Coordinates of C-alpha atoms and ligand atoms in Angstrom, one line a residue:
M800 CA 0.3 8.3 22.1
T801 CA -1.6 9.7 19.3
P802 CA 0.8 11.0 16.6
F803 CA -0.7 14.5 17.0
E804 CA 0.4 14.5 20.6
S805 CA 3.7 16.7 20.0
I806 CA 2.2 19.2 17.7
K807 CA -1.3 19.6 19.5
D808 CA -0.8 23.3 20.7
Q809 CA 0.3 24.3 17.0
L810 CA -2.5 22.3 15.4
D811 CA -5.2 24.3 17.6
Q812 CA -3.7 27.3 16.4
V813 CA -4.0 26.6 12.7
Q814 CA -7.7 25.8 13.5
G815 CA -8.3 29.0 15.3
R816 CA -6.4 30.5 12.0
L817 CA -8.6 28.5 9.6
L818 CA -11.5 30.0 11.8
D819 CA -10.4 33.4 11.1
L820 CA -9.5 33.1 7.5
M821 CA -12.7 31.6 6.5
H822 CA -15.3 34.6 6.6
S823 CA -16.2 37.6 4.3
S824 CA -17.5 41.0 4.6
D825 CA -20.6 39.8 2.9
P826 CA -23.1 38.4 5.1
L827 CA -24.8 35.7 2.9
V828 CA -21.1 34.5 1.7
D829 CA -20.1 34.8 5.2
S830 CA -22.7 32.5 6.5
C831 CA -21.8 29.9 4.4
L832 CA -18.2 30.4 5.1
R833 CA -19.2 29.8 8.8
Q834 CA -21.2 26.7 8.0
L835 CA -18.3 25.1 6.1
S836 CA -15.7 26.1 8.9
G837 CA -17.9 24.2 11.7
R838 CA -17.0 20.9 10.2
K839 CA -13.7 19.9 11.3
G840 CA -11.6 17.5 8.8
K841 CA -8.8 15.4 10.5
L842 CA -6.5 18.1 9.7
L843 CA -4.1 15.8 8.4
R844 CA -2.1 18.0 5.6
P845 CA -1.5 20.6 8.4
A846 CA -0.2 18.1 10.7
L847 CA 2.4 16.9 8.1
V848 CA 3.7 20.4 7.7
L849 CA 4.0 20.9 11.3
L850 CA 5.9 17.4 12.0
S851 CA 8.0 17.8 9.1
G852 CA 9.1 21.2 10.7
Q853 CA 9.9 19.6 13.7
L854 CA 11.3 16.6 12.1
A855 CA 13.7 18.9 10.3
G856 CA 14.4 21.5 13.1
R857 CA 11.7 23.5 14.6
V858 CA 8.1 24.7 14.3
R859 CA 8.3 28.5 13.3
P860 CA 5.1 31.0 13.2
V861 CA 5.4 30.9 9.4
H862 CA 4.4 26.9 9.8
I863 CA 1.1 27.8 11.0
D864 CA 0.4 30.3 8.1
L865 CA 1.6 27.3 5.5
A866 CA -0.5 24.6 7.5
S867 CA -3.6 27.1 7.1
A868 CA -3.1 27.6 3.5
I869 CA -2.5 24.0 2.8
E870 CA -5.7 23.0 4.7
L871 CA -8.0 25.7 2.6
I872 CA -6.3 24.5 -0.5
H873 CA -7.6 20.8 0.5
T874 CA -10.9 22.1 1.4
A875 CA -11.6 24.1 -1.8
S876 CA -10.5 20.6 -3.4
L877 CA -12.9 19.0 -1.5
L878 CA -15.8 21.4 -2.4
H879 CA -14.9 21.1 -6.2
D880 CA -14.5 17.1 -5.8
D881 CA -18.2 16.8 -4.3
V882 CA -19.6 18.5 -7.1
I883 CA -17.7 16.3 -9.8
D884 CA -18.8 13.1 -7.8
Q885 CA -22.0 14.4 -7.1
A886 CA -21.4 13.5 -3.3
D887 CA -24.2 14.4 -1.0
V888 CA -22.3 14.1 2.6
R889 CA -19.0 15.2 3.5
R890 CA -17.7 15.3 7.2
G891 CA -20.9 13.7 8.3
R892 CA -22.7 16.6 7.0
P893 CA -25.0 17.7 3.7
T894 CA -22.5 18.8 1.0
A895 CA -22.0 22.5 -0.2
N896 CA -23.6 21.1 -3.7
V897 CA -26.6 19.9 -1.8
L898 CA -27.0 22.8 0.4
W899 CA -26.7 25.8 -1.9
G900 CA -26.0 24.1 -5.6
N901 CA -23.3 23.3 -7.4
T902 CA -22.4 26.7 -8.8
A903 CA -22.0 28.4 -5.4
A904 CA -20.2 25.0 -4.2
V905 CA -17.5 25.3 -7.3
L906 CA -17.4 29.3 -6.4
L907 CA -16.8 28.7 -2.6
G908 CA -13.8 26.2 -3.5
D909 CA -12.8 29.0 -5.8
F910 CA -13.0 31.5 -3.1
L911 CA -11.0 29.3 -0.4
L912 CA -8.5 28.8 -3.3
S913 CA -8.2 32.8 -3.7
R914 CA -7.6 33.1 0.3
A915 CA -5.0 30.4 0.5
F916 CA -2.9 32.4 -2.2
T917 CA -3.4 35.7 -0.4
L918 CA -2.4 34.5 2.9
M919 CA 0.9 32.7 1.1
S920 CA 1.7 36.2 -0.8
Q921 CA 1.6 37.8 2.4
D922 CA 5.0 36.4 4.1
A923 CA 5.4 33.3 2.9
P924 CA 8.9 32.3 1.7
E925 CA 8.8 32.6 -2.0
A926 CA 10.0 29.1 -2.7
A927 CA 7.3 27.5 -0.6
L928 CA 4.9 29.7 -2.6
T929 CA 6.3 28.1 -5.9
E930 CA 5.7 24.7 -4.4
L931 CA 1.9 25.6 -3.6
C932 CA 1.1 27.0 -7.0
R933 CA 2.8 24.0 -8.6
T934 CA 0.9 21.6 -6.4
A935 CA -2.7 23.6 -7.1
E936 CA -2.0 23.0 -10.9
T937 CA -0.8 19.2 -10.1
L938 CA -4.2 18.7 -8.1
C939 CA -6.3 20.0 -11.0
T940 CA -4.4 17.7 -13.5
G941 CA -5.1 14.5 -11.2
E942 CA -8.9 15.3 -10.8
L943 CA -9.1 16.2 -14.5
K944 CA -7.2 13.1 -15.6
Q945 CA -9.7 11.0 -13.6
N946 CA -12.8 12.3 -14.9
L947 CA -11.5 11.9 -18.5
F948 CA -11.1 8.1 -17.5
R949 CA -14.5 7.9 -16.0
S950 CA -16.0 4.8 -17.3
R951 CA -13.4 3.9 -19.1
S952 CA -12.7 0.4 -18.7
D953 CA -9.4 0.5 -20.3
I954 CA -7.6 2.2 -17.6
T955 CA -4.3 0.4 -16.4
E956 CA -2.8 0.7 -12.9
D957 CA 0.0 3.1 -14.3
D958 CA -3.0 5.2 -15.0
Y959 CA -4.4 4.8 -11.7
F960 CA -1.0 5.5 -9.7
S961 CA -0.7 8.6 -11.9
I962 CA -4.1 10.0 -11.1
I963 CA -3.6 9.4 -7.1
E964 CA -0.2 10.8 -7.3
S965 CA -1.4 13.9 -8.9
K966 CA -4.8 14.5 -7.2
T967 CA -3.6 13.2 -3.6
A968 CA -0.1 12.4 -3.1
A969 CA 1.3 15.7 -4.3
L970 CA -0.6 17.7 -1.7
F971 CA 1.0 15.3 0.9
A972 CA 3.8 15.6 -0.4
C973 CA 4.3 19.5 -0.7
S974 CA 2.8 19.7 3.0
C975 CA 6.0 17.6 4.2
R976 CA 8.3 19.7 1.5
I977 CA 7.3 22.9 2.8
G978 CA 7.2 22.0 6.4
A979 CA 10.5 20.9 6.2
M980 CA 12.0 24.0 4.3
A981 CA 10.4 26.3 6.4
A982 CA 12.7 24.8 9.2
A983 CA 15.4 25.7 6.9
A984 CA 16.1 22.1 6.0
A985 CA 18.9 20.9 3.3
E986 CA 17.9 19.9 0.1
P987 CA 18.4 16.0 0.6
Q988 CA 16.1 16.6 3.6
V989 CA 13.4 18.3 2.0
T990 CA 13.3 15.3 -0.7
A991 CA 13.4 12.8 1.9
A992 CA 10.2 14.5 3.7
G993 CA 8.4 15.0 0.4
E994 CA 9.2 11.3 -0.5
Y995 CA 7.7 10.1 3.0
G996 CA 4.5 12.4 2.0
R997 CA 4.3 11.2 -1.4
H998 CA 4.2 7.6 -0.2
L999 CA 2.1 8.3 2.6
G1000 CA -0.6 10.0 0.3
I1001 CA -0.8 7.2 -2.2
A1002 CA -1.3 4.7 0.6
F1003 CA -4.1 6.9 2.1
Q1004 CA -5.7 7.2 -1.3
I1005 CA -5.8 3.4 -2.0
M1006 CA -7.1 2.9 1.6
D1007 CA -9.7 5.7 0.6
D1008 CA -10.8 3.7 -2.6
L1009 CA -10.8 0.6 -0.5
S1010 CA -13.0 1.8 2.1
D1011 CA -15.3 2.9 -0.6
I1012 CA -15.8 -0.4 -1.6
R1013 CA -15.6 -2.5 1.6
S1014 CA -17.4 0.0 4.2
T1015 CA -21.2 -0.6 5.1
T1016 CA -21.7 1.9 7.5
D1017 CA -20.8 5.9 7.2
T1018 CA -17.8 5.9 9.6
S1019 CA -15.8 8.1 7.1
G1020 CA -18.6 10.6 7.2
K1021 CA -18.8 10.2 3.5
T1022 CA -21.3 7.9 1.4
P1023 CA -19.9 4.5 0.8
G1024 CA -20.2 3.1 -3.0
T1025 CA -19.6 6.7 -4.4
D1026 CA -16.9 5.7 -6.7
W1027 CA -18.6 2.6 -8.0
L1028 CA -22.1 4.4 -8.8
H1029 CA -20.3 7.1 -11.0
Q1030 CA -18.3 4.5 -12.8
K1031 CA -14.9 5.7 -11.1
L1032 CA -12.5 2.6 -11.6
T1033 CA -9.8 2.0 -8.7
L1034 CA -7.5 -0.2 -8.0
P1035 CA -9.3 -3.4 -6.7
V1036 CA -11.6 -3.0 -9.9
I1037 CA -8.5 -2.4 -12.4
H1038 CA -6.9 -5.4 -10.8
W1039 CA -10.2 -7.7 -11.0
L1040 CA -10.5 -6.9 -14.8
S1041 CA -6.4 -7.5 -15.7
S1042 CA -5.5 -10.3 -13.4
D1043 CA -7.1 -13.2 -15.6
P1044 CA -6.9 -12.7 -19.2
T1045 CA -9.1 -15.3 -20.1
Q1046 CA -12.2 -13.7 -17.7
K1047 CA -11.6 -10.3 -19.1
E1048 CA -14.3 -10.2 -21.5
S1049 CA -16.8 -11.7 -19.3
R1050 CA -15.9 -9.4 -16.2
L1051 CA -16.3 -6.4 -18.4
R1052 CA -19.9 -7.4 -19.3
M1053 CA -20.7 -8.0 -15.8
L1054 CA -19.2 -4.6 -14.8
S1055 CA -22.2 -2.8 -15.8
E1056 CA -24.7 -5.1 -14.4
L1057 CA -23.2 -5.8 -10.8
D1058 CA -24.3 -4.0 -7.7
I1059 CA -21.6 -3.1 -5.0
E1060 CA -22.2 -6.0 -2.9
H1061 CA -21.7 -8.6 -5.7
L1062 CA -19.3 -6.4 -6.7
K1063 CA -17.4 -7.0 -3.5
S1064 CA -17.5 -10.6 -3.3
H1065 CA -16.0 -10.8 -6.8
L1066 CA -13.2 -8.5 -5.8
Q1067 CA -12.8 -10.6 -2.7
Q1068 CA -12.7 -14.1 -4.4
A1069 CA -10.6 -12.8 -7.1
G1070 CA -7.7 -11.5 -4.2
S1071 CA -8.2 -7.9 -5.6
L1072 CA -9.2 -6.4 -2.3
E1073 CA -6.0 -8.4 -0.6
Y1074 CA -3.8 -7.1 -3.8
A1075 CA -4.8 -3.3 -3.2
C1076 CA -4.0 -3.6 0.5
R1077 CA -0.7 -4.8 -0.2
A1078 CA 0.0 -2.3 -2.4
A1079 CA -1.0 0.4 0.4
E1080 CA 1.1 -1.3 2.9
Q1081 CA 4.3 -1.3 0.4
H1082 CA 3.6 2.4 0.2
S1083 CA 3.1 2.9 4.1
R1084 CA 6.5 1.2 4.3
Q1085 CA 8.4 3.1 1.9
A1086 CA 7.0 6.3 3.6
R1087 CA 8.6 4.9 6.8
E1088 CA 11.8 4.1 5.1
Q1089 CA 12.6 8.0 4.2
L1090 CA 12.4 8.7 8.2
S1091 CA 16.0 7.1 8.1
H1092 CA 17.2 10.2 6.6
F1093 CA 16.4 11.6 9.9
G1094 CA 17.8 11.2 13.5
P1095 CA 15.5 10.0 16.2
S1096 CA 13.2 12.1 17.6
A1097 CA 9.4 12.7 18.7
A1098 CA 8.6 14.0 15.2
A1099 CA 9.9 10.8 13.3
E1100 CA 8.2 8.5 15.8
A1101 CA 4.9 10.3 15.2
L1102 CA 5.3 10.3 11.3
S1103 CA 6.0 6.4 11.5
T1104 CA 2.9 5.7 13.7
L1105 CA 0.9 7.9 11.2
A1106 CA 2.2 6.0 8.3
Q1107 CA 1.0 2.7 10.0
N1108 CA -2.5 4.1 11.4
I1109 CA -3.3 4.9 7.5
L1110 CA -3.5 1.4 7.0
A1111 CA -6.3 0.5 9.6
Ligands
IPE1475 C1 -10.4 13.3 1.8 O1 -9.2 13.6 2.6 C2 -9.9 13.4 0.4 C3 -9.1 12.0 -0.1 C4 -7.8 12.6 -0.5 C5 -9.4 10.7 0.1 P1 -9.4 13.7 4.0 O2 -9.8 12.1 4.5 O3 -8.2 13.9 4.6 O4 -10.5 14.6 4.4 P2 -10.9 15.3 5.7 O5 -10.0 16.7 5.6 O6 -10.3 14.7 7.0 O7 -12.2 15.5 5.8
IPE1476 C1 -9.8 12.4 -3.8 O1 -10.6 11.4 -4.1 C2 -10.5 13.6 -3.9 C3 -9.3 14.9 -3.9 C4 -8.1 14.5 -3.8 C5 -10.0 16.3 -3.9 P1 -11.9 11.1 -3.5 O2 -12.9 11.4 -4.3 O3 -11.8 9.5 -3.4 O4 -12.0 11.7 -2.5 P2 -13.3 11.5 -1.5 O5 -13.7 9.9 -1.3 O6 -14.6 12.1 -2.3 O7 -12.9 12.1 0.1
MG1477 MG1 -15.1 12.2 -3.9
MG1478 MG1 -13.1 8.3 -1.9

């Protein structure tokens, strides 16, 4: 059974809702939005809203709106991220910045963000709206901090974790929290659901950063090696630089000259890829531990499987 089996119908409803939301009365803008809505992502965050709802009670109509708003915010953040990272492929297709230029891509991201908040302001519970507003701020802080650290070799593991908690894990946590809140869960359960999401998000971003270094083929629908090309130092590289103080200077000198293949073999030899894998495993385990705050259910099982699958 796939982890999304028990929410398949609701996830289809979210998909339908997203198609309705990604349109404009202006034909030119509408044609861009249509092209964007034609490329489906994995719908991981909407699935978290729905599964957390199931975990804490039951899925209600408001969960569909919340899940749709979260996916709009996520898609907006990808449009902005691809401009920042100068990425040219997303979800297996040319990015918005390649198709229409950086300015249009940023404005399309702003449009989707605004649409998410319009949707939320209509009938979402006030507490969920507050969570989403705060999380949108946190996402920007994370991306901003990452960009301020770009090409800085003094970045520490703590800096790295602080960045990924903000830019990625915060939206995972928010998805789980508002899913549980909309199912009328008590505060300790909302907190446990949020912690599940936070740990899952950290593991997810570490694995994404590893796959940017390790993958040779374009199985992710993105271009591998992008982080390295744009001097984004991720956990394996940070570990490699700091793991042996006697080598730090020479590794720093090497850093600017290595290509991705040579970097990969250095990281492998120093055990830095392994180190990052272990960190992701640890957060996946911590995510699963949070599920003990809930009774056994199909949703708990699905969330547990999801946390395991993320390590693949
Ligand atoms: C991509 O997220 C951004 C990261 C946090 C690494 P996803 O891998 O969930 O993107 P889509 O929505 O499936 O394309
Ligand atoms: C995640 O970081 C971006 C966001 C959370 C918006 P990445 O830059 O690694 O994401 P990808 O690899 O481009 O999807
Ligand atoms: Mg990126
Ligand atoms: Mg990435």
